[in-house]
Coordinates of C-alpha atoms and ligand atoms in Angstrom, one line a residue:
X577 CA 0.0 0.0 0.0
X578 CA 1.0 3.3 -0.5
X579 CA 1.4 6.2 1.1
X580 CA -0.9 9.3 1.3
X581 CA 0.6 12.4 2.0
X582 CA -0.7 15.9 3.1
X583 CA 1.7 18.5 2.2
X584 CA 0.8 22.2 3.4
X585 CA 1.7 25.0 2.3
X586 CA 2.1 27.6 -1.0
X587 CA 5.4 28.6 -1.4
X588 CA 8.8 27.7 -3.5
X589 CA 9.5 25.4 -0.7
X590 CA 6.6 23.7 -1.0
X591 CA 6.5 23.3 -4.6
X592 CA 10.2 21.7 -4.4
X593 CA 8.9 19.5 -1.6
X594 CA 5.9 18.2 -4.0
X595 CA 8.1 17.3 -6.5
X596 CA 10.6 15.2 -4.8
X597 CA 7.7 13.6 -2.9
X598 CA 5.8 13.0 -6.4
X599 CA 9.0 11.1 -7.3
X600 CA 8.4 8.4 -4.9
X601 CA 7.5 4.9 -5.6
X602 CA 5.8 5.1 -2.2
X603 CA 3.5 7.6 -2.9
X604 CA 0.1 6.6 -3.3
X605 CA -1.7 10.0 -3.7
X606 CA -0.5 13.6 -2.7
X607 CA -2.6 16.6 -1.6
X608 CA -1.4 20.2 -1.2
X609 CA -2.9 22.8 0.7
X610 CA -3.5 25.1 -0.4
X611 CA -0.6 25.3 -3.3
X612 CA 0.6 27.1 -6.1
X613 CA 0.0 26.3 -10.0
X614 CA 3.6 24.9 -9.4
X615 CA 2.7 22.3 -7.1
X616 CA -0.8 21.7 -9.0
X617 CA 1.9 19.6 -11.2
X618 CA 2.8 16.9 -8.4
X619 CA -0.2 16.5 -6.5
X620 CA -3.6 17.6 -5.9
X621 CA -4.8 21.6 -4.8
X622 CA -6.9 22.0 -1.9
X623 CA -8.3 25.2 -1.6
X624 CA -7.5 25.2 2.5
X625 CA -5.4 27.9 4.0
X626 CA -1.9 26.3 5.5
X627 CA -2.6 27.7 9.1
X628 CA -6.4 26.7 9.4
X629 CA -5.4 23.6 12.2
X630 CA -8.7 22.7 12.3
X631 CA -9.6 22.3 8.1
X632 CA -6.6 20.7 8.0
X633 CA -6.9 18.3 10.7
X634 CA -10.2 17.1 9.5
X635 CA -9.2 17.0 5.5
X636 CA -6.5 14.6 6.7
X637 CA -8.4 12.3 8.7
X638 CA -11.1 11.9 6.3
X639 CA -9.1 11.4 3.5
X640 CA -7.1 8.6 5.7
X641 CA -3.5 10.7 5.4
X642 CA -0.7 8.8 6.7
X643 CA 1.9 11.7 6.7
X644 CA 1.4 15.3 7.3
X645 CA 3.8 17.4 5.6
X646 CA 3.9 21.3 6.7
X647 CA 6.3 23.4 5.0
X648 CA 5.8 26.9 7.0
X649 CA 6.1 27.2 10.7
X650 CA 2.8 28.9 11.7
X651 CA 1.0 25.8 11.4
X652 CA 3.4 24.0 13.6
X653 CA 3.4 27.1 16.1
X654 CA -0.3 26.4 16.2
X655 CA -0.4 22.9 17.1
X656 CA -1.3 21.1 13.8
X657 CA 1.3 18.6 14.7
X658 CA -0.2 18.0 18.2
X659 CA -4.4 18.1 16.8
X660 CA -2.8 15.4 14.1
X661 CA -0.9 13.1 16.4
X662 CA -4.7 13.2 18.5
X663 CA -6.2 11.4 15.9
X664 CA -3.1 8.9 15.2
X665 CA -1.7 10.7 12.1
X666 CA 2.0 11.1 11.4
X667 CA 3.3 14.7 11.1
X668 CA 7.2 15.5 9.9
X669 CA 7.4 18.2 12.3
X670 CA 7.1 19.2 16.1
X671 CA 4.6 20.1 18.7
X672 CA 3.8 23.6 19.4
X673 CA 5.6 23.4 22.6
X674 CA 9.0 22.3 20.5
X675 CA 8.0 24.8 17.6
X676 CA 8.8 27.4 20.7
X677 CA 12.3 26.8 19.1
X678 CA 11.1 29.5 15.9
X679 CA 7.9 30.8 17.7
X680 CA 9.7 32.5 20.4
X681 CA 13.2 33.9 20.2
X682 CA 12.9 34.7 23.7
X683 CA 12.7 30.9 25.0
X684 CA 15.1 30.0 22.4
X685 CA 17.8 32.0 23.7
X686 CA 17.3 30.8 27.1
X687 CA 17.2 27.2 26.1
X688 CA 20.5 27.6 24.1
X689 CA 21.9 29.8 27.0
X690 CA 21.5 27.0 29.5
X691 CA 22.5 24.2 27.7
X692 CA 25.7 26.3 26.6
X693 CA 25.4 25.8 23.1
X694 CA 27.0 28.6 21.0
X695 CA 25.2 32.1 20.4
X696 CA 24.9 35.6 20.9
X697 CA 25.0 37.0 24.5
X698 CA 21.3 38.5 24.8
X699 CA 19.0 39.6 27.4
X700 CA 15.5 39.6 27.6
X701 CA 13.4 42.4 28.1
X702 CA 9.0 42.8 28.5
X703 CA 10.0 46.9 30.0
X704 CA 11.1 49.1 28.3
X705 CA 12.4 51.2 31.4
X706 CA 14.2 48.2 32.0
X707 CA 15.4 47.7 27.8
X708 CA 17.1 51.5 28.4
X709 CA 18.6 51.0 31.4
X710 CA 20.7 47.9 29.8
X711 CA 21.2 49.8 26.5
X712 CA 22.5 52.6 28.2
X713 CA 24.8 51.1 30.9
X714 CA 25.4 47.3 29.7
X715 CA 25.2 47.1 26.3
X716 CA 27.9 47.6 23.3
X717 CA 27.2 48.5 19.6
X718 CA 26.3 47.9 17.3
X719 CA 23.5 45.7 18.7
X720 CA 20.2 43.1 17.2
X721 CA 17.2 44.5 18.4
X722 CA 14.5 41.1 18.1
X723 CA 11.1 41.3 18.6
X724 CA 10.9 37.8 19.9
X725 CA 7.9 36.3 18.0
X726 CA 6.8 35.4 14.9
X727 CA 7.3 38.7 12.5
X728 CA 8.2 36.9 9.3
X729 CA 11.9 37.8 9.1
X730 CA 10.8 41.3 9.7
X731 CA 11.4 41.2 13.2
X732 CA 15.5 42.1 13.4
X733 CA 16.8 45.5 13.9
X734 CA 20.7 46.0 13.2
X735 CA 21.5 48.8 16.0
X736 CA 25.2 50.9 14.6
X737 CA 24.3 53.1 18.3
X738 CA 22.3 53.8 21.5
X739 CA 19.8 56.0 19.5
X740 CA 18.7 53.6 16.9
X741 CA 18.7 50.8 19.6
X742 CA 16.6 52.7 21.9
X743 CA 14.2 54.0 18.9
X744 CA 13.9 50.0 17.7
X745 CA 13.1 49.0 21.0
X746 CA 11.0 51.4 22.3
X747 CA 8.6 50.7 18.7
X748 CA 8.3 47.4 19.8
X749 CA 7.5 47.2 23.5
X750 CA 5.5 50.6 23.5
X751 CA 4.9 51.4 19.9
X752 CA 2.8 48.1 18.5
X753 CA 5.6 47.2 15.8
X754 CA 5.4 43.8 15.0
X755 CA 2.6 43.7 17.2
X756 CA 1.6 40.9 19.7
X757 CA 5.1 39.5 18.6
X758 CA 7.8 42.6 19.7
X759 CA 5.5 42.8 23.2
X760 CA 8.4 40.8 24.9
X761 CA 12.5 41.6 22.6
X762 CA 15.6 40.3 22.9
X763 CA 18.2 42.2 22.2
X764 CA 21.8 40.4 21.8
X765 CA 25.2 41.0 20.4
X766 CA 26.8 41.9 16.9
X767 CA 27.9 39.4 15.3
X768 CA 30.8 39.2 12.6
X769 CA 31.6 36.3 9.8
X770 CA 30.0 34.7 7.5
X771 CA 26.2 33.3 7.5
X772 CA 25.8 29.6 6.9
X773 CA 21.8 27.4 6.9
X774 CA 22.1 24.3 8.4
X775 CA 19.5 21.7 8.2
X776 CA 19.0 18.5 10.0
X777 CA 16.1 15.8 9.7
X778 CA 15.4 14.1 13.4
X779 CA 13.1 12.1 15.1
X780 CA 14.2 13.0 18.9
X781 CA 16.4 10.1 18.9
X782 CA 18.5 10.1 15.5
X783 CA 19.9 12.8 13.7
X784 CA 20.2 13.0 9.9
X785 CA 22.6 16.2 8.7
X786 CA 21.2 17.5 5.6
X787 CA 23.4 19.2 3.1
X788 CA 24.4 23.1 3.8
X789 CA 23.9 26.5 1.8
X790 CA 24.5 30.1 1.9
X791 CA 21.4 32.2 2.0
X792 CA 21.2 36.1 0.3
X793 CA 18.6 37.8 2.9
X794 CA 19.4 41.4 1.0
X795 CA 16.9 42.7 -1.3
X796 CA 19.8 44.3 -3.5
X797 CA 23.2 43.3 -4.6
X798 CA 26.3 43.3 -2.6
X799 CA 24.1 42.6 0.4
X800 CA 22.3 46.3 0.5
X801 CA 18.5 47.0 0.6
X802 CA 15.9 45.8 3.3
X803 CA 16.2 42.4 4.8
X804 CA 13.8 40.1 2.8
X805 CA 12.7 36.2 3.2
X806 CA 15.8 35.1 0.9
X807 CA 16.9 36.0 -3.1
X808 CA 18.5 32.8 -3.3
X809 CA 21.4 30.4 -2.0
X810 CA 24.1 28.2 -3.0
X811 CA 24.9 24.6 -1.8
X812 CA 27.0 23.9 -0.7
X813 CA 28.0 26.7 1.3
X814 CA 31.0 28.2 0.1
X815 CA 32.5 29.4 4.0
X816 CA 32.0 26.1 5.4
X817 CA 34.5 23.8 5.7
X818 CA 34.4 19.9 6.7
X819 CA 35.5 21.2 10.0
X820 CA 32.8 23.6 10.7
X821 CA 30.9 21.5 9.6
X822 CA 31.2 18.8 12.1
X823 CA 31.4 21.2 14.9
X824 CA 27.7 22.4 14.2
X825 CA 26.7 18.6 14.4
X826 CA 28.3 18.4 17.6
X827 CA 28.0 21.8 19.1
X828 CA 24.8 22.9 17.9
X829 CA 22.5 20.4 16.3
X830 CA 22.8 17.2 18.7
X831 CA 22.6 19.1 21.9
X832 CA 19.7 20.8 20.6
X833 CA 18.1 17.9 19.9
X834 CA 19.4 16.5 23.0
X835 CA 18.3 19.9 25.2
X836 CA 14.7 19.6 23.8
X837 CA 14.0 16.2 25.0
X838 CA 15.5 17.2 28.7
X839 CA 12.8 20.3 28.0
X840 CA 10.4 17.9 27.5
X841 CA 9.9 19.3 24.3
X842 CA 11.1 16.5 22.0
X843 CA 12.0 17.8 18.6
X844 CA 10.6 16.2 15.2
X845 CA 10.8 17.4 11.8
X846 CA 13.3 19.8 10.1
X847 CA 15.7 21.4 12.4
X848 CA 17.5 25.1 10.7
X849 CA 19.7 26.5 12.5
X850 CA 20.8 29.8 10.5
X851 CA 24.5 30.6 12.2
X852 CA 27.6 33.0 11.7
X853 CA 30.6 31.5 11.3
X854 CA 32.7 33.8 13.6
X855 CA 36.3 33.8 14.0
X856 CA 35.1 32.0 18.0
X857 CA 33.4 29.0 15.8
X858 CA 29.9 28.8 14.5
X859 CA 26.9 30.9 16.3
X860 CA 23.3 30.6 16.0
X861 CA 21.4 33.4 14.8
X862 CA 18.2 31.6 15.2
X863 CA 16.5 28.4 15.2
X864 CA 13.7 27.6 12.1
X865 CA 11.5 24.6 12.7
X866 CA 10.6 24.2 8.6
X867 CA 13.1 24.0 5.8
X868 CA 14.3 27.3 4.7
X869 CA 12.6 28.7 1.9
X870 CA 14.6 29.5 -0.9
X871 CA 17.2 27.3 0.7
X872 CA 14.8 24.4 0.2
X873 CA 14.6 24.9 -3.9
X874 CA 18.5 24.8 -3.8
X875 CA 18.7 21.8 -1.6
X876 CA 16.1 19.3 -3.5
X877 CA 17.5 19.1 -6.7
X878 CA 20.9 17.9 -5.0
X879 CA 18.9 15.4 -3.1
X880 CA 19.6 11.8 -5.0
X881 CA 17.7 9.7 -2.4
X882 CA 14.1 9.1 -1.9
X883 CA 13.2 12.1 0.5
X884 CA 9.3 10.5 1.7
X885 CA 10.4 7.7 3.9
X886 CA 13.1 9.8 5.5
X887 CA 10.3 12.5 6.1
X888 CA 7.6 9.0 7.4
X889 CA 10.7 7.7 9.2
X890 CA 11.2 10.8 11.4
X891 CA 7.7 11.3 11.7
X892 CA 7.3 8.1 13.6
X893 CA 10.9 7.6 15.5
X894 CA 12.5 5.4 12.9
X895 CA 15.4 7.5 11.5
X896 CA 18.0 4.9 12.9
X897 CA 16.2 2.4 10.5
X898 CA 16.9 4.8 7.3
X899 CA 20.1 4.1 5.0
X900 CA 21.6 8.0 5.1
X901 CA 21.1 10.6 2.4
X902 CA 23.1 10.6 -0.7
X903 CA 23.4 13.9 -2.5
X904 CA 24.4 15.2 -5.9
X905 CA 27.9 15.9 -5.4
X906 CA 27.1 19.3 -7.9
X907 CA 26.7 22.6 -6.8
X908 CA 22.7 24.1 -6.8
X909 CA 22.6 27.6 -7.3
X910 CA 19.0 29.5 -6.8
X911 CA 17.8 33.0 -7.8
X912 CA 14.8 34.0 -6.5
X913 CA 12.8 36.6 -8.8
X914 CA 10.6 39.1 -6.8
X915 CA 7.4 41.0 -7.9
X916 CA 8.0 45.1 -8.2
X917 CA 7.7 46.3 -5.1
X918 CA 8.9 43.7 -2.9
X919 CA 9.3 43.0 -0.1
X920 CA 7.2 46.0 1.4
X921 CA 4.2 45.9 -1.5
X922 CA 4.7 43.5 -4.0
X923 CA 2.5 44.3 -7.2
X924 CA -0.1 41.4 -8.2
X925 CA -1.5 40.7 -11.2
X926 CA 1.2 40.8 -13.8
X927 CA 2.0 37.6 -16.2
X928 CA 4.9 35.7 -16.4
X929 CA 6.3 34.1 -19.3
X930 CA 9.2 32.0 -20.7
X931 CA 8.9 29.2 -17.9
X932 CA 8.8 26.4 -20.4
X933 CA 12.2 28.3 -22.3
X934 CA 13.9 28.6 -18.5
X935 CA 13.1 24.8 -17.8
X936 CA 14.3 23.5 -21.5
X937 CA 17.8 23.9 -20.1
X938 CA 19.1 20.8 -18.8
X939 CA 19.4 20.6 -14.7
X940 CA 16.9 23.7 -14.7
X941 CA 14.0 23.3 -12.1
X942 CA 11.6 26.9 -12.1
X943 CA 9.8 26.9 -8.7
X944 CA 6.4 28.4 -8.4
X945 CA 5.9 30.8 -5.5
X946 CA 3.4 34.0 -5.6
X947 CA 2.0 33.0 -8.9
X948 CA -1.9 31.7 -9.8
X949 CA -3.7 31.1 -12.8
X950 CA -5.8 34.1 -13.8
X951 CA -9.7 33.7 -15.4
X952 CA -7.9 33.2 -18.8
X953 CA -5.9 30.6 -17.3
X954 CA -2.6 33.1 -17.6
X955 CA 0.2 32.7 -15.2
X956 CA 0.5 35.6 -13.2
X957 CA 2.4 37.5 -10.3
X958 CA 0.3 36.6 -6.9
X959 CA 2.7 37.6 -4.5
X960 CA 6.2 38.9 -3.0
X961 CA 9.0 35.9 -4.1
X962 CA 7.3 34.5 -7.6
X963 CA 9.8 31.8 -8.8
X964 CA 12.3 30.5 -7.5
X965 CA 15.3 29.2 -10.6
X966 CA 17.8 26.2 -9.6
X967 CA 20.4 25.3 -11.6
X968 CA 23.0 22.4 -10.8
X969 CA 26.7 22.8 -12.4
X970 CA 29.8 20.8 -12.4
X971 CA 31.4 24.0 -9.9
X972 CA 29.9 26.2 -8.5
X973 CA 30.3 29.1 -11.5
X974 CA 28.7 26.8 -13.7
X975 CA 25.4 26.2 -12.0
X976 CA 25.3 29.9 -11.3
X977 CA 25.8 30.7 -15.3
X978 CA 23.2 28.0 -15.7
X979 CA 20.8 29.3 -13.0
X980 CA 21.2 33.3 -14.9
X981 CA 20.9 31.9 -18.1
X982 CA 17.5 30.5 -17.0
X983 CA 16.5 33.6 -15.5
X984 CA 17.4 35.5 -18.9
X985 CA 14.5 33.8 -20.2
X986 CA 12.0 34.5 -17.9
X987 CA 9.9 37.5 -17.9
X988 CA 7.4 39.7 -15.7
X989 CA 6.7 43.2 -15.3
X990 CA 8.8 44.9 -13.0
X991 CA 10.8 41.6 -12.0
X992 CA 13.7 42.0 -9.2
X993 CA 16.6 39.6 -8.5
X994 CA 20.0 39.7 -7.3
X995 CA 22.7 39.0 -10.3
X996 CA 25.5 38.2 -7.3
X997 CA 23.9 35.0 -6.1
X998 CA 26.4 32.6 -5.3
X999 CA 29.2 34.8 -6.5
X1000 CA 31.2 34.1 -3.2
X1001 CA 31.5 30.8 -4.1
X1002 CA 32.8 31.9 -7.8
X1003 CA 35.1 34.6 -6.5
X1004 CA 36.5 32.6 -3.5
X1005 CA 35.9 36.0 -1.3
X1006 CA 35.1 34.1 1.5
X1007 CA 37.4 32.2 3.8
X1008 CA 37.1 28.8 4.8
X1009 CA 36.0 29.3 8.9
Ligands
AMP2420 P1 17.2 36.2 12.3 O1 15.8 36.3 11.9 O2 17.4 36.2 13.8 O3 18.0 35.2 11.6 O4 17.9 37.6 11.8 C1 17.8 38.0 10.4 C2 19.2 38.4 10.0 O5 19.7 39.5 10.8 C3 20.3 37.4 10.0 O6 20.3 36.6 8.9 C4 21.5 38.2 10.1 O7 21.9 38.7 8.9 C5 21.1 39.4 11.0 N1 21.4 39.1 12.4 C6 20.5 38.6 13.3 N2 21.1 38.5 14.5 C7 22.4 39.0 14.3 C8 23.5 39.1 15.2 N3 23.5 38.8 16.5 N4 24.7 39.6 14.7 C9 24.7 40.0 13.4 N5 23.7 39.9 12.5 C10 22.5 39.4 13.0
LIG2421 N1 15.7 31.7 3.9 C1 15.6 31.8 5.3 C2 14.4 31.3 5.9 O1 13.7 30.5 5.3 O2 14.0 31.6 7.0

């Protein structure tokens, strides 16, 4: 028998995530909710909204689901893993209690602080009397100013002095930015290196390290502009060596894993820990409960193994059981392409061509993102990241030249994306930590 599979979610992650999961001989029949005209080409569209725990709790246990898969966090934060697991259905990822991890920055930083595994010095503050006194008498700049709930990547405030830190703070506790979320911030020490994601699948028990990539949060090239979801990523990660590499395993990921279960919060799912490699060893930046989105796009297509019964296997604490990952030993490069506007008001509504051109290349994969079918059944802009391009190459230079060459032939009104993705890993200009 096959399995069925309930994958939630509409972005370029989840799209990437259909796919490979469409390519398994386990699959009996795959639902995503709601989707994207990407992910229409896997599975099946259901028209129910990825955080409504409650639609999708009954969807899946009338349709008999064996696996819940949810691709963004807020889900997770709101206990769809918890109302699933209720009615005896699998779920690759945690409770809400271990989704704290993303959910609040706060608790994450306390659970990281105790078990001593590397970060930023923060402290935590609810007052903002109490925020100034600590800005102006304990703390050294520049300084992160977090709101410490969910605020979609929005949430981080880069502090060069005491006037901007005090200004960021005081719009969160007192001034409703980011609102319920920036009622309790955390604000923590500068940080200097290089940014690495790091992904691991676990069940609690067993931990599977997942392949690592570089992430471009900046709008505009050269790292300038407003801080956005992602505009693409390499893969492997051009700063990490084999030896940082083993030190986040043991310094970061397993006693995480580890520290959740002493919580009482065991951990299941994906497991992101976004870190800067600083010249003291890796630090995390944050914890992500969900794979990174674009980081996800760059990762699948390097993916060689058959990704559902890794996903089933953590989902009910049989990782150990698994042979490990293999992986394409070539380099993914990704550009994301943004609407006009993004990220503070992307423009809807325009169409997109030359997908079919893009994807005629060979190792080409075009992710859908914010993009729907209009009433004549055009492909149009719906939203802030539209596509998501991933090229493989035999280095690293070639999969980016493969990945731009793609892009060349895709087209939308008012269309943004970096043309430095990746370009570290071209230019060497960034040292192996
Ligand atoms: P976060 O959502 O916490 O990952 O923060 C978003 C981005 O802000 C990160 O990808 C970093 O580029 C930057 N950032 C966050 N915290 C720090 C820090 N302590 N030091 C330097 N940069 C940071
Ligand atoms: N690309 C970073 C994230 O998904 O949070």
């Amino acid at each position: 028998m096959g399995m069925k599979v309930l994958l939630v979610g509409s972005g370029g992650r989840e799209h990437a995530l259909a796919w490979r999961l469409a390519a398994s001989p386990l699959l009996e029949r795959l639902w995503i909710a709601p989707g994207n005209p990407g992910c229409a080409a896997h599975g099946e569209t259901v028209p129910i909204a990825a955080d409504d725990v409650a639609g999708l709790t009954a969807f899946a246990v009338r349709n008999g689901v064996d696996l819940c898969v949810p691709g963004p966090e807020a889900p997770l934060v709101a206990g769809l893993a918890d109302a699933l697991s209720e009615r005896g259905i699998p779920t690759f990822g945690p409770s809400a209690a271990a989704a704290e991890l993303e959910g609040s920055k706060a608790w994450c930083k306390e659970l990281l602080a105790q078990h001593r595994i590397p970060t930023a010095a923060h402290r935590t503050f609810s007052r903002l009397s109490q925020a100034v006194g600590y800005l102006e008498h304990g703390a050294s700049f520049p300084c992160v100013v977090k709101a410490s709930g969910l605020a979609a990547g929005k949430g981080v405030v880069i502090c060069p002095d005491l006037p901007s830190a005090i200004e960021a703070t005081q719009a969160m506790l007192e001034g409703g930015r980011f609102g319920e979320a920036g009622t309790t911030v955390v604000i923590e020490e500068f940080l200097h290196g290089p940014e690495a994601s790091f992904f691991c699948i676990t069940d609690g028990r067993t931990l599977e390290m997942l392949e690592h990539c570089m992430d471009h949060k900046a709008l505009c090239d050269g790292g300038v502009g407003p801080n956005t979801g992602g505009m693409g990523a390499i893969s492997p990660n051009p700063a990490v060596s084999e030896r940082t590499r083993r030190l986040v395993e043991r310094h970061v990921l397993l006693p995480t894993v580890h520290a959740m279960n002493r919580e009482g919060r065991p951990f299941r799912g994906v497991l992101f820990a976004g870190l800067k490699l600083t010249t003291g060893g890796p630090k995390v930046l944050e914890y992500n409960v969900r794979f990174g989105d674009p980081e996800c796009q760059t990762l699948m297509p390097r993916l060689c193994s058959d990704l559902l019964p890794h996903l089933h296997a953590a989902a009910v604490g049989s990782l150990d059981e698994q042979e490990p990952l293999v992986w394409d030993e070539r380099p993914a490069c990704t550009v994301v392409l943004a609407a006009a506007g993004y990220p503070e008001s992307p423009r809807r509504g325009d169409p997109v061509s030359g997908l079919a051109e893009a994807e005629a290349l060979e190792d080409v994969h075009v992710f859908h993102a914010g993009t729907r079918l209009d009433e004549e059944g055009r492909l149009v802009t719906a939203g802030g990241r539209v596509l998501a391009v991933t090229a493989l190459g035999a280095d690293a230079a070639a999969a980016r030249n493969r990945a731009y060459e793609a892009v060349s032939r895709i087209r939308f009104e008012g269309m943004q994306y970096r043309t430095d993705i990746g370009i570290a890993a071209v230019e060497g200009a960034v040292r192996h930590a």
